[in-house]
Structures are given as C-alpha cells and as structure tokens.
Amino acid sequence: YPGVEDALQYLRDQNVRLIAHTESRLYGVAFRVRHFNLGRFFDRIYCLERPPRTLNDDRRASSFWKDVRRERLIELSHHQRKPNASVLLEICRDVDIPVYNTAYIGDSLVRDVYMAKQAGADAIWAKYGTRHDPQTYELLVRVSHWTPEEIARENQFRTVASNVTPDFIAEKEFSDILSYVIT
C-alpha cells in the first residue's frame, strides 16, 4: 500500500515500538519482509510456526535469513490464533509493553479489532485493507494460507464479533493512523 514505508519510518523516528503479528507462516513472512524491505521497522514479528516437516530443515532456512534478522521472527504455536485475546496479551508480555499502551492495527473486524478490544488494547481498523479489486480477489483467496476449515471458523467468529467497534478507522491508507497514534 502507498505510504506504508514513510509512515513506519515516521513512527520509528518518534520512538514508537513496532511489533507485527500475522497468521502467515514463518517462511512466507520472511519472504515478504525481505522482498518489501520491512524488517528494519519492526522490533519483532510474530507469525505461525512452520509445518512440522520443515522444523529441522536448516538448509532451506538458511537462505531465508540472509536479509532477515532471525531473532526478530517469533513463531507462535498453531493453537495461538486470532481472535484469542490471550495471544495479544502474551505478545505484550513478551515485548514488555502494557496492553493498555498498545494500539493493534488490522484489516479484520472479526479477528483483529475484536481480539484487540477483548485484550484491552486500542483497536484500529485498517478499512483501506478490506477493499479488493474484484478481479484479483479470487486470486487472493487461492493463494491464501487459509484452509476450508479456517474459512468456516472465520464465519463463526463473524457472528460473535458483529457488534465490535474500533477505536479508530484508517479509511484511506496506513498513514491515517498517525493522527491517532501520535498525540
């Protein structure tokens, strides 16, 4: 998205600690961090653990760490999933940031905003991230890491989180958050 890099740099310049949390798996995260040169902005990046068959594949892993600081990528158990608030609370404890001083940003009202609100963090909805070109949305679904079971799980959570209200909405782009985060 346009402006993300500039906004992340501005936040870093303001001494805002940036922690990422995704349900993508380790190698996908490492690839994107390297490809988009984002590693320099984040103190830590939490992601889902690798599949068991790749846990001890050091040959494959070494190529992923060439431009990515491995110690910043933290694997979470596949049981530690959004929108379970304990995941966010655990991350906050791990990085020693009180949850009440945390702004959690995500594009899913169901998984991100609901989880943040349940944990006691400020919830910022990245509404700009929910807009998809209809022609490319099918491709997005095909390359998604979600299984049919996970899609069904998402639909169940939609009902639970139907009344959730974010503390702030980033309507147009990521940099919209600056007016909320930097006060």
PDB file of N, CA and C in Angstrom, residues 119-176:
ATOM      1  N   ALA A 119      -8.684  -7.903  24.516  1.00  0.00           N
ATOM      2  CA  ALA A 119      -7.438  -7.876  25.294  1.00  0.00           C
ATOM      3  C   ALA A 119      -7.269  -6.579  26.079  1.00  0.00           C
ATOM      4  N   GLY A 120      -7.990  -5.523  25.680  1.00  0.00           N
ATOM      5  CA  GLY A 120      -7.854  -4.239  26.355  1.00  0.00           C
ATOM      6  C   GLY A 120      -6.931  -3.270  25.633  1.00  0.00           C
ATOM      7  N   ALA A 121      -6.577  -3.568  24.398  1.00  0.00           N
ATOM      8  CA  ALA A 121      -5.738  -2.670  23.593  1.00  0.00           C
ATOM      9  C   ALA A 121      -6.628  -1.743  22.779  1.00  0.00           C
ATOM     10  N   ASP A 122      -6.063  -0.645  22.311  1.00  0.00           N
ATOM     11  CA  ASP A 122      -6.774   0.191  21.343  1.00  0.00           C
ATOM     12  C   ASP A 122      -6.860  -0.584  20.037  1.00  0.00           C
ATOM     13  N   ALA A 123      -8.004  -0.522  19.397  1.00  0.00           N
ATOM     14  CA  ALA A 123      -8.227  -1.277  18.164  1.00  0.00           C
ATOM     15  C   ALA A 123      -8.369  -0.323  16.991  1.00  0.00           C
ATOM     16  N   ILE A 124      -7.468  -0.452  16.035  1.00  0.00           N
ATOM     17  CA  ILE A 124      -7.506   0.368  14.826  1.00  0.00           C
ATOM     18  C   ILE A 124      -7.858  -0.539  13.651  1.00  0.00           C
ATOM     19  N   TRP A 125      -8.942  -0.204  12.978  1.00  0.00           N
ATOM     20  CA  TRP A 125      -9.366  -0.983  11.828  1.00  0.00           C
ATOM     21  C   TRP A 125      -8.764  -0.387  10.564  1.00  0.00           C
ATOM     22  N   ALA A 126      -7.973  -1.165   9.868  1.00  0.00           N
ATOM     23  CA  ALA A 126      -7.383  -0.755   8.596  1.00  0.00           C
ATOM     24  C   ALA A 126      -8.408  -1.024   7.493  1.00  0.00           C
ATOM     25  N   LYS A 127      -9.424  -0.181   7.457  1.00  0.00           N
ATOM     26  CA  LYS A 127     -10.515  -0.365   6.498  1.00  0.00           C
ATOM     27  C   LYS A 127     -10.001  -0.335   5.065  1.00  0.00           C
ATOM     28  N   TYR A 128      -8.973   0.477   4.811  1.00  0.00           N
ATOM     29  CA  TYR A 128      -8.400   0.552   3.466  1.00  0.00           C
ATOM     30  C   TYR A 128      -7.943  -0.830   2.988  1.00  0.00           C
ATOM     31  N   GLY A 129      -7.578  -1.694   3.906  1.00  0.00           N
ATOM     32  CA  GLY A 129      -7.093  -3.029   3.560  1.00  0.00           C
ATOM     33  C   GLY A 129      -8.186  -4.021   3.235  1.00  0.00           C
ATOM     34  N   THR A 130      -9.431  -3.613   3.398  1.00  0.00           N
ATOM     35  CA  THR A 130     -10.538  -4.525   3.096  1.00  0.00           C
ATOM     36  C   THR A 130     -11.042  -4.357   1.679  1.00  0.00           C
ATOM     37  N   ARG A 131     -10.554  -3.355   1.004  1.00  0.00           N
ATOM     38  CA  ARG A 131     -11.002  -3.105  -0.369  1.00  0.00           C
ATOM     39  C   ARG A 131     -10.132  -3.894  -1.341  1.00  0.00           C
ATOM     40  N   HIS A 132     -10.776  -4.767  -2.070  1.00  0.00           N
ATOM     41  CA  HIS A 132     -10.052  -5.611  -3.011  1.00  0.00           C
ATOM     42  C   HIS A 132     -10.657  -5.471  -4.397  1.00  0.00           C
ATOM     43  N   ASP A 133      -9.808  -5.462  -5.365  1.00  0.00           N
ATOM     44  CA  ASP A 133     -10.253  -5.467  -6.750  1.00  0.00           C
ATOM     45  C   ASP A 133     -10.975  -6.794  -6.992  1.00  0.00           C
ATOM     46  N   PRO A 134     -12.230  -6.753  -7.395  1.00  0.00           N
ATOM     47  CA  PRO A 134     -12.986  -7.998  -7.599  1.00  0.00           C
ATOM     48  C   PRO A 134     -12.288  -8.984  -8.533  1.00  0.00           C
ATOM     49  N   GLN A 135     -11.550  -8.472  -9.505  1.00  0.00           N
ATOM     50  CA  GLN A 135     -10.870  -9.357 -10.450  1.00  0.00           C
ATOM     51  C   GLN A 135      -9.689 -10.083  -9.824  1.00  0.00           C
ATOM     52  N   THR A 136      -9.070  -9.478  -8.803  1.00  0.00           N
ATOM     53  CA  THR A 136      -7.918 -10.129  -8.180  1.00  0.00           C
ATOM     54  C   THR A 136      -8.278 -10.819  -6.866  1.00  0.00           C
ATOM     55  N   TYR A 137      -9.512 -10.602  -6.372  1.00  0.00           N
ATOM     56  CA  TYR A 137      -9.887 -11.202  -5.099  1.00  0.00           C
ATOM     57  C   TYR A 137      -9.870 -12.731  -5.167  1.00  0.00           C
ATOM     58  N   GLU A 138     -10.306 -13.281  -6.279  1.00  0.00           N
ATOM     59  CA  GLU A 138     -10.294 -14.731  -6.437  1.00  0.00           C
ATOM     60  C   GLU A 138      -8.873 -15.274  -6.317  1.00  0.00           C
ATOM     61  N   LEU A 139      -7.926 -14.575  -6.922  1.00  0.00           N
ATOM     62  CA  LEU A 139      -6.525 -14.970  -6.812  1.00  0.00           C
ATOM     63  C   LEU A 139      -6.062 -14.887  -5.362  1.00  0.00           C
ATOM     64  N   LEU A 140      -6.452 -13.833  -4.669  1.00  0.00           N
ATOM     65  CA  LEU A 140      -6.093 -13.672  -3.257  1.00  0.00           C
ATOM     66  C   LEU A 140      -6.582 -14.859  -2.443  1.00  0.00           C
ATOM     67  N   VAL A 141      -7.817 -15.285  -2.678  1.00  0.00           N
ATOM     68  CA  VAL A 141      -8.371 -16.432  -1.953  1.00  0.00           C
ATOM     69  C   VAL A 141      -7.587 -17.700  -2.299  1.00  0.00           C
ATOM     70  N   ARG A 142      -7.221 -17.871  -3.564  1.00  0.00           N
ATOM     71  CA  ARG A 142      -6.487 -19.077  -3.987  1.00  0.00           C
ATOM     72  C   ARG A 142      -5.102 -19.158  -3.357  1.00  0.00           C
ATOM     73  N   VAL A 143      -4.423 -18.029  -3.193  1.00  0.00           N
ATOM     74  CA  VAL A 143      -3.074 -18.061  -2.634  1.00  0.00           C
ATOM     75  C   VAL A 143      -3.065 -17.898  -1.118  1.00  0.00           C
ATOM     76  N   SER A 144      -4.235 -17.718  -0.537  1.00  0.00           N
ATOM     77  CA  SER A 144      -4.344 -17.573   0.912  1.00  0.00           C
ATOM     78  C   SER A 144      -3.890 -18.854   1.598  1.00  0.00           C
ATOM     79  N   HIS A 145      -3.373 -18.706   2.792  1.00  0.00           N
ATOM     80  CA  HIS A 145      -2.940 -19.853   3.581  1.00  0.00           C
ATOM     81  C   HIS A 145      -4.108 -20.489   4.337  1.00  0.00           C
ATOM     82  N   TRP A 146      -5.304 -19.950   4.188  1.00  0.00           N
ATOM     83  CA  TRP A 146      -6.455 -20.465   4.918  1.00  0.00           C
ATOM     84  C   TRP A 146      -6.983 -21.750   4.284  1.00  0.00           C
ATOM     85  N   THR A 147      -7.309 -22.683   5.150  1.00  0.00           N
ATOM     86  CA  THR A 147      -7.946 -23.927   4.720  1.00  0.00           C
ATOM     87  C   THR A 147      -9.465 -23.721   4.748  1.00  0.00           C
ATOM     88  N   PRO A 148     -10.233 -24.624   4.142  1.00  0.00           N
ATOM     89  CA  PRO A 148     -11.693 -24.511   4.235  1.00  0.00           C
ATOM     90  C   PRO A 148     -12.195 -24.490   5.692  1.00  0.00           C
ATOM     91  N   GLU A 149     -11.504 -25.228   6.568  1.00  0.00           N
ATOM     92  CA  GLU A 149     -11.890 -25.237   7.986  1.00  0.00           C
ATOM     93  C   GLU A 149     -11.676 -23.866   8.617  1.00  0.00           C
ATOM     94  N   GLU A 150     -10.584 -23.205   8.236  1.00  0.00           N
ATOM     95  CA  GLU A 150     -10.298 -21.875   8.780  1.00  0.00           C
ATOM     96  C   GLU A 150     -11.296 -20.838   8.256  1.00  0.00           C
ATOM     97  N   ILE A 151     -11.723 -20.995   7.029  1.00  0.00           N
ATOM     98  CA  ILE A 151     -12.737 -20.088   6.483  1.00  0.00           C
ATOM     99  C   ILE A 151     -14.049 -20.273   7.232  1.00  0.00           C
ATOM    100  N   ALA A 152     -14.416 -21.520   7.540  1.00  0.00           N
ATOM    101  CA  ALA A 152     -15.628 -21.791   8.325  1.00  0.00           C
ATOM    102  C   ALA A 152     -15.499 -21.195   9.728  1.00  0.00           C
ATOM    103  N   ARG A 153     -14.313 -21.315  10.318  1.00  0.00           N
ATOM    104  CA  ARG A 153     -14.051 -20.734  11.651  1.00  0.00           C
ATOM    105  C   ARG A 153     -14.237 -19.220  11.608  1.00  0.00           C
ATOM    106  N   GLU A 154     -13.737 -18.593  10.550  1.00  0.00           N
ATOM    107  CA  GLU A 154     -13.878 -17.147  10.377  1.00  0.00           C
ATOM    108  C   GLU A 154     -15.348 -16.748  10.344  1.00  0.00           C
ATOM    109  N   ASN A 155     -16.153 -17.520   9.640  1.00  0.00           N
ATOM    110  CA  ASN A 155     -17.583 -17.219   9.545  1.00  0.00           C
ATOM    111  C   ASN A 155     -18.276 -17.337  10.899  1.00  0.00           C
ATOM    112  N   GLN A 156     -17.843 -18.282  11.732  1.00  0.00           N
ATOM    113  CA  GLN A 156     -18.398 -18.406  13.081  1.00  0.00           C
ATOM    114  C   GLN A 156     -18.059 -17.177  13.917  1.00  0.00           C
ATOM    115  N   PHE A 157     -16.832 -16.698  13.819  1.00  0.00           N
ATOM    116  CA  PHE A 157     -16.419 -15.535  14.598  1.00  0.00           C
ATOM    117  C   PHE A 157     -17.122 -14.260  14.146  1.00  0.00           C
ATOM    118  N   ARG A 158     -17.541 -14.225  12.890  1.00  0.00           N
ATOM    119  CA  ARG A 158     -18.257 -13.057  12.388  1.00  0.00           C
ATOM    120  C   ARG A 158     -19.490 -12.749  13.244  1.00  0.00           C
ATOM    121  N   THR A 159     -20.193 -13.781  13.647  1.00  0.00           N
ATOM    122  CA  THR A 159     -21.383 -13.609  14.481  1.00  0.00           C
ATOM    123  C   THR A 159     -20.996 -13.071  15.853  1.00  0.00           C
ATOM    124  N   VAL A 160     -19.966 -13.646  16.442  1.00  0.00           N
ATOM    125  CA  VAL A 160     -19.508 -13.235  17.775  1.00  0.00           C
ATOM    126  C   VAL A 160     -19.077 -11.771  17.778  1.00  0.00           C
ATOM    127  N   ALA A 161     -18.395 -11.346  16.721  1.00  0.00           N
ATOM    128  CA  ALA A 161     -17.814 -10.004  16.673  1.00  0.00           C
ATOM    129  C   ALA A 161     -18.678  -9.005  15.916  1.00  0.00           C
ATOM    130  N   SER A 162     -19.934  -9.328  15.701  1.00  0.00           N
ATOM    131  CA  SER A 162     -20.771  -8.484  14.839  1.00  0.00           C
ATOM    132  C   SER A 162     -20.992  -7.071  15.385  1.00  0.00           C
ATOM    133  N   ASN A 163     -20.863  -6.868  16.666  1.00  0.00           N
ATOM    134  CA  ASN A 163     -21.108  -5.545  17.252  1.00  0.00           C
ATOM    135  C   ASN A 163     -19.828  -4.826  17.677  1.00  0.00           C
ATOM    136  N   VAL A 164     -18.689  -5.305  17.261  1.00  0.00           N
ATOM    137  CA  VAL A 164     -17.428  -4.692  17.678  1.00  0.00           C
ATOM    138  C   VAL A 164     -17.250  -3.333  16.995  1.00  0.00           C
ATOM    139  N   THR A 165     -16.735  -2.381  17.769  1.00  0.00           N
ATOM    140  CA  THR A 165     -16.500  -1.036  17.255  1.00  0.00           C
ATOM    141  C   THR A 165     -15.030  -0.677  17.461  1.00  0.00           C
ATOM    142  N   PRO A 166     -14.311  -0.357  16.394  1.00  0.00           N
ATOM    143  CA  PRO A 166     -12.902   0.023  16.555  1.00  0.00           C
ATOM    144  C   PRO A 166     -12.773   1.379  17.243  1.00  0.00           C
ATOM    145  N   ASP A 167     -11.632   1.618  17.843  1.00  0.00           N
ATOM    146  CA  ASP A 167     -11.350   2.914  18.453  1.00  0.00           C
ATOM    147  C   ASP A 167     -11.023   3.956  17.386  1.00  0.00           C
ATOM    148  N   PHE A 168     -10.527   3.480  16.253  1.00  0.00           N
ATOM    149  CA  PHE A 168     -10.162   4.384  15.159  1.00  0.00           C
ATOM    150  C   PHE A 168     -10.251   3.605  13.858  1.00  0.00           C
ATOM    151  N   ILE A 169     -10.602   4.301  12.784  1.00  0.00           N
ATOM    152  CA  ILE A 169     -10.677   3.670  11.470  1.00  0.00           C
ATOM    153  C   ILE A 169      -9.710   4.378  10.521  1.00  0.00           C
ATOM    154  N   ALA A 170      -8.788   3.614   9.957  1.00  0.00           N
ATOM    155  CA  ALA A 170      -7.901   4.115   8.908  1.00  0.00           C
ATOM    156  C   ALA A 170      -8.633   3.893   7.590  1.00  0.00           C
ATOM    157  N   GLU A 171      -9.278   4.938   7.124  1.00  0.00           N
ATOM    158  CA  GLU A 171     -10.166   4.833   5.959  1.00  0.00           C
ATOM    159  C   GLU A 171      -9.423   4.646   4.645  1.00  0.00           C
ATOM    160  N   LYS A 172      -8.439   5.516   4.386  1.00  0.00           N
ATOM    161  CA  LYS A 172      -7.860   5.590   3.046  1.00  0.00           C
ATOM    162  C   LYS A 172      -6.515   4.901   2.908  1.00  0.00           C
ATOM    163  N   GLU A 173      -5.681   5.009   3.945  1.00  0.00           N
ATOM    164  CA  GLU A 173      -4.340   4.434   3.852  1.00  0.00           C
ATOM    165  C   GLU A 173      -3.751   4.262   5.237  1.00  0.00           C
ATOM    166  N   PHE A 174      -2.646   3.529   5.283  1.00  0.00           N
ATOM    167  CA  PHE A 174      -1.995   3.222   6.544  1.00  0.00           C
ATOM    168  C   PHE A 174      -1.631   4.481   7.324  1.00  0.00           C
ATOM    169  N   SER A 175      -1.173   5.506   6.634  1.00  0.00           N
ATOM    170  CA  SER A 175      -0.719   6.720   7.327  1.00  0.00           C
ATOM    171  C   SER A 175      -1.850   7.436   8.063  1.00  0.00           C
ATOM    172  N   ASP A 176      -3.098   7.078   7.809  1.00  0.00           N
ATOM    173  CA  ASP A 176      -4.215   7.646   8.569  1.00  0.00           C
ATOM    174  C   ASP A 176      -4.044   7.415  10.068  1.00  0.00           C
TER     175      ASP A 176
END
